[in-house]
C-alpha cells in the first residue's frame, strides 16, 4: 500500500470519526443548553421569591412605622376621632380589617365615631355588629373610607374612587395630618 492509499484511508476514517464528533457535539450542545435553561429558571425563581420577600419586608416596615406614629399621636394627647369630626367625617368606612383595621375599628368605636361598614377581601361578613363588604360589592354611603392596607393604597383608591362618592384616604396620610395638627 502506497502513501496515497494510506492518506485516503485516514481521510475516510477522519470523516467517519467527524460524524461521530458532530453527533456528540450536538448532544453536548443540547445538554449544555438544557443545563443553562435549568440554571436560568432557578435564578428566575430565586429572584421572584426575593422580590416577594422584599415586598413583605417593605409592607411590615410601613406597618411598624405607622404603628409607631399612631402610638406617638396617642401619647401626645391627639385623637384620630377629633380629626375626623373637625373635618366633618361623621360616617366612616374602614378598608382592611386585619391588624391595623381592627385596632382602628376598636379605637373609633370607643370614641363614638359611627363606623357604617368595613371592606375586606378576605374577612368575615360581620365584625362586632358592622357589616363587612367585599371590594366588588355595592358599597353604602359614607363620609370617608379609611384604607388601612397602606402597601396597596394606590390600587385600592383607584379601584374605589369611581364607585363611591366620598374621599378614599390612606390611614398613613390621616396619621400625618393628625400629627401636624
PDB file of C-alpha atoms in Angstrom:
ATOM      1  CA  UNK A   1       0.000   0.000   0.000  1.00  0.00           C
ATOM      2  CA  UNK A   2       1.431   3.354  -1.013  1.00  0.00           C
ATOM      3  CA  UNK A   3       1.340   6.679   0.725  1.00  0.00           C
ATOM      4  CA  UNK A   4      -1.603   7.803  -1.347  1.00  0.00           C
ATOM      5  CA  UNK A   5      -3.762   4.867  -0.262  1.00  0.00           C
ATOM      6  CA  UNK A   6      -2.864   5.336   3.437  1.00  0.00           C
ATOM      7  CA  UNK A   7      -3.831   9.004   3.381  1.00  0.00           C
ATOM      8  CA  UNK A   8      -7.118   8.172   1.601  1.00  0.00           C
ATOM      9  CA  UNK A   9      -7.954   5.649   4.337  1.00  0.00           C
ATOM     10  CA  UNK A  10      -7.096   8.215   7.019  1.00  0.00           C
ATOM     11  CA  UNK A  11      -9.340  10.767   5.363  1.00  0.00           C
ATOM     12  CA  UNK A  12     -12.172   8.228   5.282  1.00  0.00           C
ATOM     13  CA  UNK A  13     -11.636   7.343   8.920  1.00  0.00           C
ATOM     14  CA  UNK A  14     -11.497  11.038   9.830  1.00  0.00           C
ATOM     15  CA  UNK A  15     -14.764  11.652   8.063  1.00  0.00           C
ATOM     16  CA  UNK A  16     -16.300   8.714   9.914  1.00  0.00           C
ATOM     17  CA  UNK A  17     -14.999   9.985  13.239  1.00  0.00           C
ATOM     18  CA  UNK A  18     -16.119  13.501  12.323  1.00  0.00           C
ATOM     19  CA  UNK A  19     -19.717  12.338  12.038  1.00  0.00           C
ATOM     20  CA  UNK A  20     -19.463  10.781  15.474  1.00  0.00           C
ATOM     21  CA  UNK A  21     -17.955  14.019  16.772  1.00  0.00           C
ATOM     22  CA  UNK A  22     -20.754  16.015  15.182  1.00  0.00           C
ATOM     23  CA  UNK A  23     -23.349  13.777  16.857  1.00  0.00           C
ATOM     24  CA  UNK A  24     -21.521  14.033  20.180  1.00  0.00           C
ATOM     25  CA  UNK A  25     -21.199  17.807  19.676  1.00  0.00           C
ATOM     26  CA  UNK A  26     -24.982  18.117  19.136  1.00  0.00           C
ATOM     27  CA  UNK A  27     -25.681  16.045  22.263  1.00  0.00           C
ATOM     28  CA  UNK A  28     -23.244  18.164  24.244  1.00  0.00           C
ATOM     29  CA  UNK A  29     -24.837  21.380  22.978  1.00  0.00           C
ATOM     30  CA  UNK A  30     -28.301  20.060  23.890  1.00  0.00           C
ATOM     31  CA  UNK A  31     -27.092  19.079  27.347  1.00  0.00           C
ATOM     32  CA  UNK A  32     -25.368  22.434  27.896  1.00  0.00           C
ATOM     33  CA  UNK A  33     -28.453  24.301  26.659  1.00  0.00           C
ATOM     34  CA  UNK A  34     -30.659  22.237  28.988  1.00  0.00           C
ATOM     35  CA  UNK A  35     -28.368  22.890  31.938  1.00  0.00           C
ATOM     36  CA  UNK A  36     -28.249  26.612  31.105  1.00  0.00           C
ATOM     37  CA  UNK A  37     -32.039  26.725  30.806  1.00  0.00           C
ATOM     38  CA  UNK A  38     -32.432  24.986  34.165  1.00  0.00           C
ATOM     39  CA  UNK A  39     -29.937  27.376  35.757  1.00  0.00           C
ATOM     40  CA  UNK A  40     -31.750  30.390  34.272  1.00  0.00           C
ATOM     41  CA  UNK A  41     -35.112  29.080  35.533  1.00  0.00           C
ATOM     42  CA  UNK A  42     -33.670  28.536  39.038  1.00  0.00           C
ATOM     43  CA  UNK A  43     -32.263  32.081  39.053  1.00  0.00           C
ATOM     44  CA  UNK A  44     -35.632  33.453  37.898  1.00  0.00           C
ATOM     45  CA  UNK A  45     -37.447  31.561  40.713  1.00  0.00           C
ATOM     46  CA  UNK A  46     -34.956  32.786  43.319  1.00  0.00           C
ATOM     47  CA  UNK A  47     -35.257  36.354  42.038  1.00  0.00           C
ATOM     48  CA  UNK A  48     -39.053  36.137  42.089  1.00  0.00           C
ATOM     49  CA  UNK A  49     -39.058  34.798  45.656  1.00  0.00           C
ATOM     50  CA  UNK A  50     -36.628  37.508  46.743  1.00  0.00           C
ATOM     51  CA  UNK A  51     -38.929  40.162  45.247  1.00  0.00           C
ATOM     52  CA  UNK A  52     -41.906  38.702  47.146  1.00  0.00           C
ATOM     53  CA  UNK A  53     -39.901  38.729  50.390  1.00  0.00           C
ATOM     54  CA  UNK A  54     -38.702  42.285  49.707  1.00  0.00           C
ATOM     55  CA  UNK A  55     -42.306  43.445  49.259  1.00  0.00           C
ATOM     56  CA  UNK A  56     -43.317  41.725  52.512  1.00  0.00           C
ATOM     57  CA  UNK A  57     -40.429  43.371  54.338  1.00  0.00           C
ATOM     58  CA  UNK A  58     -41.406  46.781  52.935  1.00  0.00           C
ATOM     59  CA  UNK A  59     -45.015  46.226  53.957  1.00  0.00           C
ATOM     60  CA  UNK A  60     -44.108  45.296  57.527  1.00  0.00           C
ATOM     61  CA  UNK A  61     -41.697  48.211  57.760  1.00  0.00           C
ATOM     62  CA  UNK A  62     -44.543  50.553  56.733  1.00  0.00           C
ATOM     63  CA  UNK A  63     -46.839  48.936  59.306  1.00  0.00           C
ATOM     64  CA  UNK A  64     -44.204  49.280  62.022  1.00  0.00           C
ATOM     65  CA  UNK A  65     -43.654  52.965  61.235  1.00  0.00           C
ATOM     66  CA  UNK A  66     -47.390  53.584  61.112  1.00  0.00           C
ATOM     67  CA  UNK A  67     -47.996  51.888  64.465  1.00  0.00           C
ATOM     68  CA  UNK A  68     -45.151  53.907  65.999  1.00  0.00           C
ATOM     69  CA  UNK A  69     -46.624  57.126  64.648  1.00  0.00           C
ATOM     70  CA  UNK A  70     -50.083  56.163  65.919  1.00  0.00           C
ATOM     71  CA  UNK A  71     -48.676  55.475  69.373  1.00  0.00           C
ATOM     72  CA  UNK A  72     -46.893  58.861  69.395  1.00  0.00           C
ATOM     73  CA  UNK A  73     -50.193  60.546  68.479  1.00  0.00           C
ATOM     74  CA  UNK A  74     -51.928  58.910  71.428  1.00  0.00           C
ATOM     75  CA  UNK A  75     -49.040  59.711  73.786  1.00  0.00           C
ATOM     76  CA  UNK A  76     -49.220  63.373  72.730  1.00  0.00           C
ATOM     77  CA  UNK A  77     -52.916  63.509  73.590  1.00  0.00           C
ATOM     78  CA  UNK A  78     -54.042  63.846  69.968  1.00  0.00           C
ATOM     79  CA  UNK A  79     -57.013  61.962  68.541  1.00  0.00           C
ATOM     80  CA  UNK A  80     -57.958  60.470  65.202  1.00  0.00           C
ATOM     81  CA  UNK A  81     -61.646  60.800  66.031  1.00  0.00           C
ATOM     82  CA  UNK A  82     -61.205  64.504  66.818  1.00  0.00           C
ATOM     83  CA  UNK A  83     -59.534  64.997  63.416  1.00  0.00           C
ATOM     84  CA  UNK A  84     -62.399  63.140  61.720  1.00  0.00           C
ATOM     85  CA  UNK A  85     -65.022  65.305  63.437  1.00  0.00           C
ATOM     86  CA  UNK A  86     -63.113  68.537  62.696  1.00  0.00           C
ATOM     87  CA  UNK A  87     -63.099  67.556  59.003  1.00  0.00           C
ATOM     88  CA  UNK A  88     -66.811  66.639  59.073  1.00  0.00           C
ATOM     89  CA  UNK A  89     -66.262  62.911  58.585  1.00  0.00           C
ATOM     90  CA  UNK A  90     -69.018  61.511  60.787  1.00  0.00           C
ATOM     91  CA  UNK A  91     -69.770  58.228  58.970  1.00  0.00           C
ATOM     92  CA  UNK A  92     -66.619  56.191  58.466  1.00  0.00           C
ATOM     93  CA  UNK A  93     -65.914  53.038  56.461  1.00  0.00           C
ATOM     94  CA  UNK A  94     -62.692  51.099  57.073  1.00  0.00           C
ATOM     95  CA  UNK A  95     -60.984  49.240  54.222  1.00  0.00           C
ATOM     96  CA  UNK A  96     -58.754  46.463  55.524  1.00  0.00           C
ATOM     97  CA  UNK A  97     -59.817  44.795  58.749  1.00  0.00           C
ATOM     98  CA  UNK A  98     -56.746  42.857  59.690  1.00  0.00           C
ATOM     99  CA  UNK A  99     -54.121  44.127  62.156  1.00  0.00           C
ATOM    100  CA  UNK A 100     -54.449  47.889  61.762  1.00  0.00           C
ATOM    101  CA  UNK A 101     -58.095  47.891  60.707  1.00  0.00           C
ATOM    102  CA  UNK A 102     -59.294  46.023  63.785  1.00  0.00           C
ATOM    103  CA  UNK A 103     -57.323  48.362  66.080  1.00  0.00           C
ATOM    104  CA  UNK A 104     -58.736  51.406  64.279  1.00  0.00           C
ATOM    105  CA  UNK A 105     -62.257  49.983  64.498  1.00  0.00           C
ATOM    106  CA  UNK A 106     -61.840  49.471  68.255  1.00  0.00           C
ATOM    107  CA  UNK A 107     -60.442  52.960  68.828  1.00  0.00           C
ATOM    108  CA  UNK A 108     -63.094  54.746  66.783  1.00  0.00           C
ATOM    109  CA  UNK A 109     -65.910  52.664  68.294  1.00  0.00           C
ATOM    110  CA  UNK A 110     -64.726  53.589  71.784  1.00  0.00           C
ATOM    111  CA  UNK A 111     -64.774  57.260  70.782  1.00  0.00           C
ATOM    112  CA  UNK A 112     -68.323  57.178  69.417  1.00  0.00           C
ATOM    113  CA  UNK A 113     -67.471  57.549  65.712  1.00  0.00           C
ATOM    114  CA  UNK A 114     -70.154  55.976  63.507  1.00  0.00           C
ATOM    115  CA  UNK A 115     -68.432  53.161  61.631  1.00  0.00           C
ATOM    116  CA  UNK A 116     -71.015  52.355  58.995  1.00  0.00           C
ATOM    117  CA  UNK A 117     -69.241  49.353  57.447  1.00  0.00           C
ATOM    118  CA  UNK A 118     -65.956  47.663  56.691  1.00  0.00           C
ATOM    119  CA  UNK A 119     -64.441  46.498  53.412  1.00  0.00           C
ATOM    120  CA  UNK A 120     -62.151  43.495  53.180  1.00  0.00           C
ATOM    121  CA  UNK A 121     -61.481  40.899  50.513  1.00  0.00           C
ATOM    122  CA  UNK A 122     -60.506  38.148  52.978  1.00  0.00           C
ATOM    123  CA  UNK A 123     -62.531  38.923  56.054  1.00  0.00           C
ATOM    124  CA  UNK A 124     -65.640  37.546  57.635  1.00  0.00           C
ATOM    125  CA  UNK A 125     -69.039  39.119  56.835  1.00  0.00           C
ATOM    126  CA  UNK A 126     -69.521  40.871  60.155  1.00  0.00           C
ATOM    127  CA  UNK A 127     -67.194  42.390  62.715  1.00  0.00           C
ATOM    128  CA  UNK A 128     -68.805  43.056  66.092  1.00  0.00           C
ATOM    129  CA  UNK A 129     -72.035  44.379  64.658  1.00  0.00           C
ATOM    130  CA  UNK A 130     -70.865  46.090  61.477  1.00  0.00           C
ATOM    131  CA  UNK A 131     -71.345  44.698  58.017  1.00  0.00           C
ATOM    132  CA  UNK A 132     -68.163  43.873  56.098  1.00  0.00           C
ATOM    133  CA  UNK A 133     -68.372  44.131  52.307  1.00  0.00           C
ATOM    134  CA  UNK A 134     -66.157  42.674  49.655  1.00  0.00           C
ATOM    135  CA  UNK A 135     -64.465  45.321  47.466  1.00  0.00           C
ATOM    136  CA  UNK A 136     -66.576  44.414  44.408  1.00  0.00           C
ATOM    137  CA  UNK A 137     -69.929  44.740  46.213  1.00  0.00           C
ATOM    138  CA  UNK A 138     -72.170  47.804  46.096  1.00  0.00           C
ATOM    139  CA  UNK A 139     -70.996  49.999  48.975  1.00  0.00           C
ATOM    140  CA  UNK A 140     -73.321  52.136  51.111  1.00  0.00           C
ATOM    141  CA  UNK A 141     -72.817  55.876  51.576  1.00  0.00           C
ATOM    142  CA  UNK A 142     -70.075  57.032  53.953  1.00  0.00           C
ATOM    143  CA  UNK A 143     -68.349  60.361  54.574  1.00  0.00           C
ATOM    144  CA  UNK A 144     -64.880  58.800  54.217  1.00  0.00           C
ATOM    145  CA  UNK A 145     -63.232  55.448  53.513  1.00  0.00           C
ATOM    146  CA  UNK A 146     -60.042  54.945  55.500  1.00  0.00           C
ATOM    147  CA  UNK A 147     -57.682  52.445  53.872  1.00  0.00           C
ATOM    148  CA  UNK A 148     -55.512  50.644  56.406  1.00  0.00           C
ATOM    149  CA  UNK A 149     -53.849  48.422  53.782  1.00  0.00           C
ATOM    150  CA  UNK A 150     -51.250  51.096  53.094  1.00  0.00           C
ATOM    151  CA  UNK A 151     -48.973  48.956  50.916  1.00  0.00           C
ATOM    152  CA  UNK A 152     -51.788  48.590  48.367  1.00  0.00           C
ATOM    153  CA  UNK A 153     -53.344  52.017  48.874  1.00  0.00           C
ATOM    154  CA  UNK A 154     -52.933  53.370  45.331  1.00  0.00           C
ATOM    155  CA  UNK A 155     -54.533  50.306  43.735  1.00  0.00           C
ATOM    156  CA  UNK A 156     -57.380  50.306  46.262  1.00  0.00           C
ATOM    157  CA  UNK A 157     -58.019  54.030  45.826  1.00  0.00           C
ATOM    158  CA  UNK A 158     -58.032  53.723  42.031  1.00  0.00           C
ATOM    159  CA  UNK A 159     -60.475  50.814  42.269  1.00  0.00           C
ATOM    160  CA  UNK A 160     -62.869  52.574  44.666  1.00  0.00           C
ATOM    161  CA  UNK A 161     -62.684  56.186  43.506  1.00  0.00           C
ATOM    162  CA  UNK A 162     -65.167  55.791  40.625  1.00  0.00           C
ATOM    163  CA  UNK A 163     -67.530  53.657  42.721  1.00  0.00           C
ATOM    164  CA  UNK A 164     -68.041  55.854  45.788  1.00  0.00           C
ATOM    165  CA  UNK A 165     -68.987  59.487  46.412  1.00  0.00           C
ATOM    166  CA  UNK A 166     -66.605  60.148  49.302  1.00  0.00           C
ATOM    167  CA  UNK A 167     -62.877  60.615  49.836  1.00  0.00           C
ATOM    168  CA  UNK A 168     -60.733  57.481  49.970  1.00  0.00           C
ATOM    169  CA  UNK A 169     -57.783  58.264  52.248  1.00  0.00           C
ATOM    170  CA  UNK A 170     -54.814  56.284  53.442  1.00  0.00           C
ATOM    171  CA  UNK A 171     -54.617  55.759  57.187  1.00  0.00           C
ATOM    172  CA  UNK A 172     -50.951  56.772  56.887  1.00  0.00           C
ATOM    173  CA  UNK A 173     -51.999  60.182  55.448  1.00  0.00           C
ATOM    174  CA  UNK A 174     -54.539  60.677  58.223  1.00  0.00           C
ATOM    175  CA  UNK A 175     -51.867  59.942  60.830  1.00  0.00           C
ATOM    176  CA  UNK A 176     -49.629  62.535  59.150  1.00  0.00           C
ATOM    177  CA  UNK A 177     -52.455  65.093  59.266  1.00  0.00           C
ATOM    178  CA  UNK A 178     -53.239  64.385  62.924  1.00  0.00           C
ATOM    179  CA  UNK A 179     -49.526  64.631  63.812  1.00  0.00           C
ATOM    180  CA  UNK A 180     -49.168  68.145  62.374  1.00  0.00           C
ATOM    181  CA  UNK A 181     -52.438  69.487  63.804  1.00  0.00           C
TER     182      UNK A 181
END
